[in-house]
mmCIF file of C-alpha atoms in Angstrom:
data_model
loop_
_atom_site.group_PDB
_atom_site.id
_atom_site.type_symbol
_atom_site.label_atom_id
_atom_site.label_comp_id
_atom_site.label_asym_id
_atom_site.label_seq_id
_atom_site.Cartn_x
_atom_site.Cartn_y
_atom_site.Cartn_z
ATOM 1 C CA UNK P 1 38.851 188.180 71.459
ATOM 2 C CA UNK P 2 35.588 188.721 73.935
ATOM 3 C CA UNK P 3 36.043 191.499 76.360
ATOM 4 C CA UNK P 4 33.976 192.558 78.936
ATOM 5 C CA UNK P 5 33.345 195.848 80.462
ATOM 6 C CA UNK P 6 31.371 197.054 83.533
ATOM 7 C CA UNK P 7 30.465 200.042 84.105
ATOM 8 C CA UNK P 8 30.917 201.906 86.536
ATOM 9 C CA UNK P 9 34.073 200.918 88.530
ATOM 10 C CA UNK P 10 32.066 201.877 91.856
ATOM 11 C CA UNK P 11 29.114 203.047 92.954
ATOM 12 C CA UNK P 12 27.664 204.401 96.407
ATOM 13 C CA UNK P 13 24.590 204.329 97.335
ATOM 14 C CA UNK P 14 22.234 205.160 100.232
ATOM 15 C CA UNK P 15 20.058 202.200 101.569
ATOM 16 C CA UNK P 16 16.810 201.705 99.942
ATOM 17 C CA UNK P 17 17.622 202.800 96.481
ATOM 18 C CA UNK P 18 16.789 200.734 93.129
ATOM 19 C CA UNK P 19 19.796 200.581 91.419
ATOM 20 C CA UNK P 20 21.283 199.433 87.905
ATOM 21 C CA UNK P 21 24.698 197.680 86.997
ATOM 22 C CA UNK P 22 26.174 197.358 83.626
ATOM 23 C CA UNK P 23 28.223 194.948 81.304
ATOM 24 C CA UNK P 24 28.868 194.762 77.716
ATOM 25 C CA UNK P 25 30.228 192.251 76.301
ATOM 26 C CA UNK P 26 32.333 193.209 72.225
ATOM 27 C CA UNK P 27 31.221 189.669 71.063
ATOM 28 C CA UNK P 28 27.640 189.076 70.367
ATOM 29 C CA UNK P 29 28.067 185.177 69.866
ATOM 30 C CA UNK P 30 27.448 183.924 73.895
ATOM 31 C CA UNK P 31 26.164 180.794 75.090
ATOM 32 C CA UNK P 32 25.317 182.567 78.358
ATOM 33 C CA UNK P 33 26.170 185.197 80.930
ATOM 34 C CA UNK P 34 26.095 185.143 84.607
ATOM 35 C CA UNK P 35 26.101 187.524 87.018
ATOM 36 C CA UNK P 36 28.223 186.622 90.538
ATOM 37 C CA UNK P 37 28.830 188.675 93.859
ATOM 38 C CA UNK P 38 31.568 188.835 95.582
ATOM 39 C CA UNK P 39 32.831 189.850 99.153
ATOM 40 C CA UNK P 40 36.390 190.992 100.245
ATOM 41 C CA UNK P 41 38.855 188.247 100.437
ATOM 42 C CA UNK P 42 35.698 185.325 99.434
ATOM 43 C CA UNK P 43 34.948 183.790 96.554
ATOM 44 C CA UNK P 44 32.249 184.484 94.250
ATOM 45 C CA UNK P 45 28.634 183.713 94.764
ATOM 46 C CA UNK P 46 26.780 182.963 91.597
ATOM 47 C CA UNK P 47 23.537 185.261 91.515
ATOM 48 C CA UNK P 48 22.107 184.693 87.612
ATOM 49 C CA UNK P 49 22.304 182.520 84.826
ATOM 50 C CA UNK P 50 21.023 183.734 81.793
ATOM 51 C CA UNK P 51 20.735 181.548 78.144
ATOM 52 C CA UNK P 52 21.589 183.483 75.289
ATOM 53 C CA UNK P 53 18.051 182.797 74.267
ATOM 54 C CA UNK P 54 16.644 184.213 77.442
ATOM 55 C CA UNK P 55 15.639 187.926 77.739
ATOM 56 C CA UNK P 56 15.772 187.905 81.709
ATOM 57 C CA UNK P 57 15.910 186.093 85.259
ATOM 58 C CA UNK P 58 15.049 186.880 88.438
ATOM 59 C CA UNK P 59 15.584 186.072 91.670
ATOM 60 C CA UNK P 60 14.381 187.389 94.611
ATOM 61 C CA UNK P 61 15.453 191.511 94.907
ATOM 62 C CA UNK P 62 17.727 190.940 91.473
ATOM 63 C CA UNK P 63 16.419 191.094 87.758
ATOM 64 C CA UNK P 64 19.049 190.445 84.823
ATOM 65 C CA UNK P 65 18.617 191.536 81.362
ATOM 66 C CA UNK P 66 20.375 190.246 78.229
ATOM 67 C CA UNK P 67 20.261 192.078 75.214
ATOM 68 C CA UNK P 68 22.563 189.987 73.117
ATOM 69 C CA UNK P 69 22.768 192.005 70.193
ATOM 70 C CA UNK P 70 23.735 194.927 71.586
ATOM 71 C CA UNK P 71 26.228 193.357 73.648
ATOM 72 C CA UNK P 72 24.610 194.304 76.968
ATOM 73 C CA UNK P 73 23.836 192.915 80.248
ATOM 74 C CA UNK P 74 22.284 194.653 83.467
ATOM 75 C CA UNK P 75 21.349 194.037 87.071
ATOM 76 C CA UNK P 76 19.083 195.755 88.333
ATOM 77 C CA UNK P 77 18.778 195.271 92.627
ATOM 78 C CA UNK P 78 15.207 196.967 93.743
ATOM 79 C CA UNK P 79 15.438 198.335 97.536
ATOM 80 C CA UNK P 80 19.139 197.666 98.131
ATOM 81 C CA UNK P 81 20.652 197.174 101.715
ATOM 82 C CA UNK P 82 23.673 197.500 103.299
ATOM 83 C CA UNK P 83 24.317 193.586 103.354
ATOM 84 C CA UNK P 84 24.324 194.081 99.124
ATOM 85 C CA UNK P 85 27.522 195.727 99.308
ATOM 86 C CA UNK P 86 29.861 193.704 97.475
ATOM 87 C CA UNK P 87 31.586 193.198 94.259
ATOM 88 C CA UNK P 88 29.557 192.496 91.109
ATOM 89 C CA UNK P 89 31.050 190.576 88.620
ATOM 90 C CA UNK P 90 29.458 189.250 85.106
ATOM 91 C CA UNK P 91 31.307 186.627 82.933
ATOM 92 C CA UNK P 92 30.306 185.138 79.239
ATOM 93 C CA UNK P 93 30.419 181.532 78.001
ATOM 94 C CA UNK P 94 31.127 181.860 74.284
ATOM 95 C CA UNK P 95 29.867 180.315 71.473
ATOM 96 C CA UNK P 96 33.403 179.174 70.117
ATOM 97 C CA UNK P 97 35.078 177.573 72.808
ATOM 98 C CA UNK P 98 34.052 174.608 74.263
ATOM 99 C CA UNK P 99 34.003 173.794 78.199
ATOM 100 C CA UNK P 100 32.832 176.281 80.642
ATOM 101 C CA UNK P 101 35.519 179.024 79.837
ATOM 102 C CA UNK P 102 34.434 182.362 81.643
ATOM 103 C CA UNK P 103 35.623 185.914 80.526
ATOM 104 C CA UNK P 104 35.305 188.077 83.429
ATOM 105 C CA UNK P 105 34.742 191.728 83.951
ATOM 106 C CA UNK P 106 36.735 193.572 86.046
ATOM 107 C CA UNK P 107 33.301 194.240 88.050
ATOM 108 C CA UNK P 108 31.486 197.180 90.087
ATOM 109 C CA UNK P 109 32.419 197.383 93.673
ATOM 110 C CA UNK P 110 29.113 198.701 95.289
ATOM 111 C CA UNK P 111 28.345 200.075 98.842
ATOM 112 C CA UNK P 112 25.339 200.657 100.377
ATOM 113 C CA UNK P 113 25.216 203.105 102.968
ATOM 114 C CA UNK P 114 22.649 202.972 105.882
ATOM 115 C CA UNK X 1 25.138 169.012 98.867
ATOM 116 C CA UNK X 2 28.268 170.567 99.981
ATOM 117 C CA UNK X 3 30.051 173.499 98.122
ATOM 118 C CA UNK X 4 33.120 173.790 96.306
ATOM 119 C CA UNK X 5 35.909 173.018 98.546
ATOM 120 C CA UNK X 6 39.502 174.490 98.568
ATOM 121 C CA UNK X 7 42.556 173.397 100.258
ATOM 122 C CA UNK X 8 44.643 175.128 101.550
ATOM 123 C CA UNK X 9 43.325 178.553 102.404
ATOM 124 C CA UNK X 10 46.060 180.591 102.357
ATOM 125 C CA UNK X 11 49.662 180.050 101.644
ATOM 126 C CA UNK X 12 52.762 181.474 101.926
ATOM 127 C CA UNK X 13 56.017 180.427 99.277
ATOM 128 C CA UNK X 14 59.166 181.767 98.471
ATOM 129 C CA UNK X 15 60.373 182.596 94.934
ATOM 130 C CA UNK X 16 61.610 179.488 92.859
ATOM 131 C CA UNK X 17 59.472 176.825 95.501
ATOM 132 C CA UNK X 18 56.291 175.084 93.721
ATOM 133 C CA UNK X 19 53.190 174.591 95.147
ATOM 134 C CA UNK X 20 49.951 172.885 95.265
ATOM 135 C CA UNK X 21 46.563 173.479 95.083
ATOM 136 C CA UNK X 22 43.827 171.363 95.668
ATOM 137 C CA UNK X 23 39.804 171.078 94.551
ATOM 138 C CA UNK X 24 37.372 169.193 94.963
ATOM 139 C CA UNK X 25 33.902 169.668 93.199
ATOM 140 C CA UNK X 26 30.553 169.789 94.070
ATOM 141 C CA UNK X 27 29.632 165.940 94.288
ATOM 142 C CA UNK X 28 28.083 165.013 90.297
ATOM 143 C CA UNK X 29 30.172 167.852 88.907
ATOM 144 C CA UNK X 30 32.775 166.780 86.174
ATOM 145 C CA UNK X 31 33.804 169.942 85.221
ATOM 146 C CA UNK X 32 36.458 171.887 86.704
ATOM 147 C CA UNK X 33 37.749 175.150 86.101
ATOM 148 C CA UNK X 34 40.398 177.298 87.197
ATOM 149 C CA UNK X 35 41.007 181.023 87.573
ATOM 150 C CA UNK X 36 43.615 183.617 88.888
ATOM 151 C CA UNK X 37 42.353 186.726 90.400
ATOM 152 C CA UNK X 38 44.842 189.539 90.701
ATOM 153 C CA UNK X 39 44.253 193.797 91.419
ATOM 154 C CA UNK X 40 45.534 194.400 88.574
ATOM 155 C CA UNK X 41 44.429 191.441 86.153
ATOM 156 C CA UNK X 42 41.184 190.410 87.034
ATOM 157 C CA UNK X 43 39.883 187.501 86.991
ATOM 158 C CA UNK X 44 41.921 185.476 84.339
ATOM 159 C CA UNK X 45 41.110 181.612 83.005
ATOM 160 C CA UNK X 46 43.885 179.235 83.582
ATOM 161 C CA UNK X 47 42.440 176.173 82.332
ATOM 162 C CA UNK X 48 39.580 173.789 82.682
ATOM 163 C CA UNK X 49 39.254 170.128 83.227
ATOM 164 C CA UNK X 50 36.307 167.560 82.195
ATOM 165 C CA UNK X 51 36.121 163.873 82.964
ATOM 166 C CA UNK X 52 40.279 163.386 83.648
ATOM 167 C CA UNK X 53 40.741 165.872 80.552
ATOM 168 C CA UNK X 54 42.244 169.223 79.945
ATOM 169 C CA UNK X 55 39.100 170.713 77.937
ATOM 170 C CA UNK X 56 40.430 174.024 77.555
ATOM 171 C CA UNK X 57 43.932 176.434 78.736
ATOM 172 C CA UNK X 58 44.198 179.661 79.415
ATOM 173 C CA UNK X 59 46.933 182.172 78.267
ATOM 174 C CA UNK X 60 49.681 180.817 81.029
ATOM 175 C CA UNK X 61 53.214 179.752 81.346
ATOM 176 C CA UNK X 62 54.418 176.199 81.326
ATOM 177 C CA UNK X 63 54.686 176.810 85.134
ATOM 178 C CA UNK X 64 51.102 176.497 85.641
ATOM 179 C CA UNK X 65 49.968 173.214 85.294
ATOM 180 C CA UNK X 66 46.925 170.918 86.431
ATOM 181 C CA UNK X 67 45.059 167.832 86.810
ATOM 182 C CA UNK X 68 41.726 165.810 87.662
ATOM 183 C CA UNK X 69 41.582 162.316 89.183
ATOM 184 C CA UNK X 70 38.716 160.335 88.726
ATOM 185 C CA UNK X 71 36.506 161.216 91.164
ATOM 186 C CA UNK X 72 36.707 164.273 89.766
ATOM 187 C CA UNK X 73 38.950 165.987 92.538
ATOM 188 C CA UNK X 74 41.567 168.918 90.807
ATOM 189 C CA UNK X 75 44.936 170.212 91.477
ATOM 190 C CA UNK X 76 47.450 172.649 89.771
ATOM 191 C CA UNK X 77 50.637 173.144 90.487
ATOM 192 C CA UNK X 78 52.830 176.527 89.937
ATOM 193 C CA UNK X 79 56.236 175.551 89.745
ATOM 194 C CA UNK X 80 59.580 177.915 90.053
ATOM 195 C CA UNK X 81 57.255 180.073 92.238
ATOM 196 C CA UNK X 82 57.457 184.326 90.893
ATOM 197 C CA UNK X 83 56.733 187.452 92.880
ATOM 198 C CA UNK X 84 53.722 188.065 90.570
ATOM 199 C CA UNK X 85 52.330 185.079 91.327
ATOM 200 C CA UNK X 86 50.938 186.261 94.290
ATOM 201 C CA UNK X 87 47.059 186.158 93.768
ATOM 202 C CA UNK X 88 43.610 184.590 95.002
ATOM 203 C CA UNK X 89 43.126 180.917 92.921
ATOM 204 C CA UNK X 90 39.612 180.113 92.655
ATOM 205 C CA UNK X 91 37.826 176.539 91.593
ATOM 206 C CA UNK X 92 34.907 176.174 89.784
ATOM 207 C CA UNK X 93 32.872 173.450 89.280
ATOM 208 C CA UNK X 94 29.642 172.666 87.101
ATOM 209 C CA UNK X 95 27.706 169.431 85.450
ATOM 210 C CA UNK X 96 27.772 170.447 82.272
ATOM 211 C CA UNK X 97 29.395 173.729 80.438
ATOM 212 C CA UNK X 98 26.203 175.123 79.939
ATOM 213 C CA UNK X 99 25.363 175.434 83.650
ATOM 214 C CA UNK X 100 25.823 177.902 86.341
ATOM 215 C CA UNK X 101 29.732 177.745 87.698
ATOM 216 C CA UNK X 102 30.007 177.660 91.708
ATOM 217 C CA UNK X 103 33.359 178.924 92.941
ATOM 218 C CA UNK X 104 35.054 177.825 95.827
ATOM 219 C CA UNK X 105 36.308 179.842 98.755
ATOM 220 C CA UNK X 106 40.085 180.335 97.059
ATOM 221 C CA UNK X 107 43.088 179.594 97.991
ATOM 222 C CA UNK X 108 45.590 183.201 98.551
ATOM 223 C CA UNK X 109 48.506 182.347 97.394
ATOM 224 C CA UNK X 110 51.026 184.466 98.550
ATOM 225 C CA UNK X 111 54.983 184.833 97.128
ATOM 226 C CA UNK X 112 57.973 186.081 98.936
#
């Protein structure tokens, strides 16, 4: 059974710092991973999409890696703000089940601080 | 194109009513999905549905149940309403299972 972990459970931050988020994944055998944000009370706002094959995406302030073998995923957000402050979530497709089945993590709730 | 759209918003039940949800995709989208989001379970798969189809169920009761017309439009109903099913549902929709998932806003579901 796939289960996801990020690390850590919150994080503060003062505005203007790089920062990095984590998630591993116990199942190597993905179709994909993506990365979503979301505020209080909202729903989520997909951020990345990355293939299994893929190594990275970007877009914008935000950089995913995938290192499937390992089991690891991060997001890295260069000069955050305080309008970043959210919850980050990542969620895997797997290999063996058909559809578009997401297994969540339970996600990083991150505040930037001006 | 418009988002995901959920109907309603934010409802509130008493224990041992049912209830309805509705979705409806973004426009091309055949895929549906649907999640529960608790504090203290995450976000949890309750089932998806492709082209009229259940494609794939979550680990749920009976009591949750769904469905997809053929325009593509969801709903799932929670019948014999429980405390602890008090929680954000949120709506998915892609074009194909490879491809990014948009959520919809939610709908809070909320049991007295």
């Amino acid at each position: 059974k796939q289960e996801v972990t990020q690390i850590p459970a919150a994080l503060s931050v003062p505005e203007g710092e790089n920062l990095v988020l984590n998630c591993s994944f116990t199942d190597s055998a993905i179709y994909n991973l993506q990365w979503f944000r979301q505020d209080p009370g909202k729903g989520l706002t997909s951020l990345l999409l990355i293939q299994s094959s893929q190594r990275e995406q970007t877009s914008g302030r935000l950089n995913a890696s995938l290192d499937k073998s390992s089991g690891r995923s991060t997001l890295y957000i260069a000069a955050s703000q305080p309008g970043d402050s959210a919850t980050y979530l990542c969620a895997v497709r797997n290999r063996e089940t058909s559809g578009s089945r997401l297994t969540f993590g339970e996600g990083t709730q991150l505040t930037v601080n001006p | 194109k418009a988002g995901v759209t959920q109907t309603p918003r934010y409802l509130i039940k008493t224990r041992g009513q049912q209830v309805t949800l509705s979705c409806s995709p973004i426009s091309g989208h055949r895929s549906v999905s649907w999640y529960q989001q608790t504090p203290g379970q995450g976000l949890q798969f309750l089932f998806e549905y492709f082209s009229e189809t259940q494609r794939n169920k979550g680990n749920f009761p009976g009591r949750f149940s769904g469905r997809q017309f053929s325009n593509s439009r969801s709903e799932m109903n929670v019948s014999t309403l429980e405390l602890g099913d008090s929680a954000l549902y949120l709506c998915a929709s892609n074009e194909e299972a490879w491809d990014t998932q948009y959520f919809g806003p939610g709908t809070r579901l909320t049991v007295l």
